[in-house]
Amino acid sequence: KSYGEELNTKKFPKDFMFGAATASYQVEGAWNEDGKGENNWDHITHLVPSPILNNDTGDIACDSYHKYKEDVSLLKELGVDFYRFSLSWSRILPSGFDNEVNQLGVEYYRNLIKELRAHNITPVVTIFHWDLPQTIQDLGGLQNDFFIDRYVDFARVCFREFGEEVKYWITFNEPSSICYLGYGRGWLMGLASSPGIGEYLCDHNLLRAHAKAWRMYDDEFRKSQNGVVGISISGDWIEPSTDSSADLEASETLLQFTFGLYIHPIVHGDYPEVVRTNVDKRSVLQGFSQSRLPRFTQEEVQLIRGTSDFIGINMYTTSLVTPRGSDNISDISFEADTGVTSWKPEEWENSGSSWLKVYPKGARQLLKWLGSNYKGVKLIITENGYSDNNGTLEDDKRISYYQRYLSNIRDAMEFDGVDLFGYTAWSLLDNFEWISGYSQKFGLYQVDFNSPNRTRTAKKSAKWYSKLTRTKCIVDDCTE
Ligand code: GBH
C-alpha cells in the first residue's frame, strides 16, 4: 500500500472533539415565519425563471425550524461532542440592521441551544453562512464597506443574546466561496458578478469585519463569556501535477491564493506576498491606476493581525495544478491573477458532486501544509463529507470516504505533529445544496423531502459515525 492508504488504527486523543454540521438556510425552512426578513437566498430561489436546479427552494428545507428537537435527538444518537449550526441574520434582524431585534427569531436559537445543552452537546455557532439580508445585498453586500460595521452590529447582538451559552464562534463560513463565487462569479450572494474586482473588495471587507468582530468580542464579551472566536476557510489541497519545480511553485501559489489570502492576514496582518505582487503587477499592465486588490492601512494591519483563536478548515477534495501556458493580460479575473491552472482528473473517484473527487491523502497534505505554514495556530476541521445523488441508506461509499479521510487526518496528527482539536462531518442531514437544490446529498441522515414530515432516517454512515464518536477510532481493532 502506498502513502496514505493504510488505515491508521490509533485512537484520537481523549479531548479530541467530533461533531456534525448544518447551516441555517440549508435546513431551517420557515423562510417567512415569525417575523423573519427576506435574505439573498430567499430572493435568489424565488426568481422566475429560477437559477436553481429543479426550481428547488429552501422555503421548507428540512423544516429544522420546527423539528430542532428531533435534530438534537439525532445528534445524541450520533454521540457527537458538538453541533455546528449557523444563525440566520434576517431571522434575528429582519431589516438587516440592528434597529429591530426579532424576539421570536432569538427564541428559536435560544431553544435550540438549550436543547443541545440539555443533552450535553456543545453548540459551535457560525455567525454567517451565506444568508445575507436582502437589504444589505441590494447595497452591494460585502463589496460595500458599510458591510463591516453592519456585520459587527449583528455579531454583537449574537454575542449578547447567546454568548452566555455559546463558547465557540465562527465569524464567516468560507470567505472564498462568499467572495469568489459570490461576487467574482456571481451566483452565491446574488447573480451579478464583477470578476477580478468584486471578489477582492469582498475579501477586503470580510477580513476587516472578521477582525473588528473579534476585537469587539475581546473588548466587550471575552471576560464575562470566556469563549473563542475563529473563522472557517475552505479550499482544495493543491497537488503539483508533476514534481517539476514549476509545478511545485504553482501549487504553492494557488495555496496562497486560497488559504493564504485569508489566513496570512489573520496571522500576520496583511496579504501574502505572491498575491500582492501578482494582482498589483497585472493591474498595472491592465492600465488600472490602482491595484484591483485594495491595501490595508498600517492601523488595519494592526487591527487584523492575531484575530483568530483557531482556524476552521472545510476540506473535501484535491486539485492538480500547473502554470498557465500563456498569460492573456486582458483577462481580468482571479484565475488569471493566480497564473496557474488547476483541474481534477476525470479518472479520480467520483461523488454526487462534480467538484468533489475523492482523494484522501490530500487531507494529510493540506493539514501538513497548514501546520508548517502557520505554526502555533490551533486547527479544527469544520467540514468534511461526501455526496451522492440518491440519498441511499446503504451508503458504504460515504463510510469509506470518512474512514480514509480520517485516517489521513490521524496520520497528520501523529506523524506531522499537526495541532488539530476537532473534526466535523458535513452534514447531519441531507439538505438544500445551494444552486444544486436537493440533488446532492451529504447527510448522515436521509431526509424525505416528499413527505410533509421531512422524515429523517439514519443511514449506515450514521451508525458508523456514532461508533467513531464512542471509540474515537476508525477501525475495529484500535490501538491506544
Ligand atoms: C461547503 O462548501 C459549504 O460550506 C456547505 O454549505 C455545503 O453544503 C458543502 O460545502 C457541500 O457542498 O460549483 O464548480 O463552482 C464546500 C466548498 C466551494 C465546494 C464551492 C463547491 C463550488 C464549485 N465548496 N464549490 S463549482
XYZ file of C-alpha atoms in Angstrom, residues 200-456:
257
model
C -11.148 41.473 -3.763
C -13.482 44.205 -2.488
C -15.377 41.473 -0.674
C -12.196 39.864 0.724
C -11.005 43.214 1.999
C -14.269 43.991 3.786
C -14.720 40.463 5.075
C -11.272 40.413 6.678
C -11.849 43.771 8.350
C -15.335 42.707 9.501
C -13.925 39.480 10.931
C -11.157 41.347 12.744
C -13.455 44.051 14.117
C -15.908 41.439 15.386
C -13.068 39.500 17.046
C -11.777 42.676 18.737
C -15.301 43.640 19.778
C -15.695 40.195 21.400
C -12.359 40.710 23.087
C -13.299 44.156 24.411
C -16.927 43.613 25.340
C -17.537 39.910 25.970
C -14.475 37.739 26.408
C -14.011 38.495 30.086
C -17.549 37.630 31.062
C -18.263 34.926 28.477
C -14.872 33.305 28.102
C -15.383 31.820 24.627
C -13.263 31.531 21.490
C -13.804 33.117 18.081
C -12.432 31.763 14.804
C -13.211 31.559 11.092
C -13.722 28.673 8.622
C -11.587 28.660 5.486
C -12.165 26.261 2.600
C -10.166 25.124 -0.331
C -8.837 22.120 -2.187
C -5.467 20.651 -1.429
C -3.411 21.701 -4.461
C -1.196 18.902 -5.676
C 1.616 19.710 -8.165
C 0.736 17.812 -11.352
C 4.390 16.688 -11.721
C 7.410 17.086 -9.464
C 8.901 19.797 -11.655
C 9.860 22.954 -9.797
C 7.412 24.971 -11.926
C 4.532 22.767 -10.767
C 5.705 22.895 -7.150
C 5.741 26.670 -7.350
C 2.287 26.707 -8.997
C 0.960 24.630 -6.111
C 2.423 26.974 -3.520
C 0.999 29.994 -5.359
C -2.527 28.612 -5.584
C -2.451 27.556 -1.920
C -1.543 31.158 -1.096
C -4.425 32.428 -3.251
C -6.919 30.132 -1.483
C -5.765 29.670 2.123
C -3.059 32.326 2.438
C -5.364 35.070 1.166
C -7.266 34.808 4.471
C -5.026 33.067 6.968
C -1.942 35.182 6.245
C -3.693 38.492 7.076
C -5.277 36.964 10.181
C -1.945 35.610 11.418
C 0.479 38.253 10.099
C -1.722 41.283 9.299
C -1.515 41.519 5.500
C -1.947 39.617 2.237
C 0.644 37.019 1.192
C 3.441 38.444 -0.929
C 2.642 36.423 -4.051
C -0.990 37.570 -4.006
C 0.023 41.213 -3.537
C 2.656 41.006 -6.292
C 0.570 39.154 -8.871
C -2.540 41.317 -8.595
C -0.556 44.568 -8.424
C 1.548 43.645 -11.443
C -1.355 42.593 -13.618
C -3.434 45.628 -12.541
C -0.668 47.969 -13.758
C -0.324 46.113 -17.077
C -4.092 46.337 -17.494
C -3.984 50.126 -17.122
C -5.543 50.470 -13.674
C -4.084 53.380 -11.708
C -4.659 51.393 -8.512
C -4.354 47.702 -7.817
C -7.580 45.701 -8.007
C -6.529 44.295 -4.626
C -7.065 47.080 -2.087
C -4.407 47.903 0.526
C -4.732 47.784 4.287
C -3.579 50.866 6.180
C -0.987 50.379 8.929
C -3.771 50.612 11.533
C -5.724 47.943 9.694
C -2.728 45.634 9.611
C -2.550 46.021 13.401
C -6.297 45.510 13.632
C -6.301 42.260 11.661
C -3.108 40.648 12.938
C -3.751 37.933 15.532
C -7.537 37.910 15.349
C -8.394 34.234 15.479
C -8.419 31.898 18.437
C -8.458 28.987 15.987
C -8.765 28.395 12.263
C -11.517 26.131 10.952
C -10.824 24.203 7.763
C -13.526 22.927 5.410
C -11.891 20.196 3.342
C -13.392 17.960 0.724
C -11.133 17.384 -2.248
C -7.916 17.986 -4.203
C -6.914 19.610 -7.497
C -3.827 19.230 -9.659
C -2.031 22.350 -10.817
C 0.436 23.615 -13.414
C 1.443 27.131 -14.557
C -0.761 28.767 -17.206
C 0.674 28.300 -20.654
C 0.352 31.924 -21.682
C -0.933 34.995 -19.897
C -3.636 36.930 -21.710
C -3.214 40.275 -19.981
C -6.696 41.493 -20.924
C -8.167 38.717 -18.794
C -9.363 40.456 -15.622
C -10.074 37.608 -13.254
C -8.982 35.877 -10.102
C -7.966 32.798 -12.112
C -5.680 34.849 -14.357
C -4.179 36.578 -11.293
C -3.114 33.214 -9.876
C -1.088 32.489 -13.021
C -1.895 28.793 -12.783
C -4.498 26.316 -14.000
C -5.967 23.603 -11.841
C -8.161 20.609 -12.590
C -9.416 17.302 -11.278
C -8.604 14.230 -13.310
C -11.661 12.507 -14.774
C -10.407 9.135 -13.553
C -10.322 10.083 -9.872
C -13.069 8.541 -7.752
C -16.401 10.368 -8.119
C -19.071 11.532 -5.703
C -22.502 13.057 -6.336
C -20.884 16.499 -6.908
C -18.700 17.094 -9.966
C -16.263 19.218 -7.908
C -15.850 16.575 -5.215
C -13.328 13.944 -6.235
C -12.241 11.537 -3.540
C -8.539 11.987 -2.732
C -7.943 11.050 0.920
C -4.210 11.724 1.096
C -4.909 15.356 0.163
C -6.308 15.711 3.685
C -2.939 14.894 5.217
C -1.046 17.043 2.727
C -3.258 20.047 3.383
C -3.037 19.740 7.177
C 0.708 19.329 6.954
C 0.991 22.449 4.781
C -1.193 24.462 7.166
C 0.653 23.188 10.221
C 4.040 24.131 8.882
C 2.974 27.478 7.385
C 1.040 28.714 10.414
C 2.918 27.405 13.420
C 1.158 27.672 16.752
C -2.287 28.104 15.170
C -4.962 25.751 16.516
C -6.859 23.976 13.769
C -10.245 22.283 13.622
C -11.887 20.661 10.632
C -15.236 22.432 10.452
C -16.500 20.474 7.416
C -15.639 17.241 5.635
C -18.043 14.973 3.823
C -19.205 13.085 0.767
C -22.228 13.452 -1.514
C -24.305 11.067 -3.546
C -27.362 11.761 -5.640
C -29.825 9.211 -4.319
C -29.534 9.553 -0.548
C -29.278 5.797 -0.163
C -29.323 4.303 3.334
C -26.700 1.763 2.255
C -24.060 4.456 1.881
C -20.889 2.382 2.077
C -19.099 4.856 -0.174
C -19.665 7.618 2.372
C -18.322 5.408 5.146
C -15.281 4.597 3.058
C -14.718 8.313 2.369
C -14.938 9.226 6.060
C -12.710 6.340 7.066
C -9.969 7.107 4.564
C -10.040 10.879 5.155
C -9.995 10.425 8.930
C -7.115 8.002 8.621
C -5.053 10.622 6.796
C -6.110 13.243 9.315
C -4.951 10.979 12.148
C -1.668 10.463 10.271
C -1.169 14.228 10.039
C -1.589 14.496 13.799
C 0.600 11.511 14.599
C 3.415 11.866 12.086
C 3.387 15.540 11.084
C 2.580 16.986 14.510
C -0.438 18.944 13.292
C -2.286 20.653 16.157
C -5.871 19.637 15.390
C -8.517 19.660 18.125
C -11.686 18.604 16.329
C -13.467 17.220 13.308
C -16.893 17.984 11.858
C -18.901 15.804 9.492
C -20.831 17.653 6.790
C -23.656 17.044 7.150
C -26.064 15.915 9.845
C -28.890 15.863 7.272
C -29.458 15.729 3.535
C -30.256 19.369 2.850
C -30.605 22.235 0.373
C -27.316 22.178 -1.536
C -27.422 25.782 -2.878
C -27.749 26.019 -6.688
C -27.842 22.225 -6.892
C -31.048 22.175 -4.833
C -31.793 18.805 -3.250
C -29.937 16.805 -5.899
C -26.697 16.391 -3.940
C -26.994 14.654 -0.607
C -24.347 14.877 2.113
C -26.366 13.694 5.130
C -25.584 11.089 7.756
C -29.387 11.058 7.959
C -31.638 10.803 4.948
C -34.467 13.335 4.745
C -37.629 12.537 2.804
C -38.309 15.813 1.011
C -41.542 14.416 -0.457
C -43.098 13.944 2.936
C -44.550 16.945 4.809
C -42.916 15.404 7.857
C -39.463 15.602 6.356
C -38.882 12.166 7.877
C -35.286 11.563 8.960
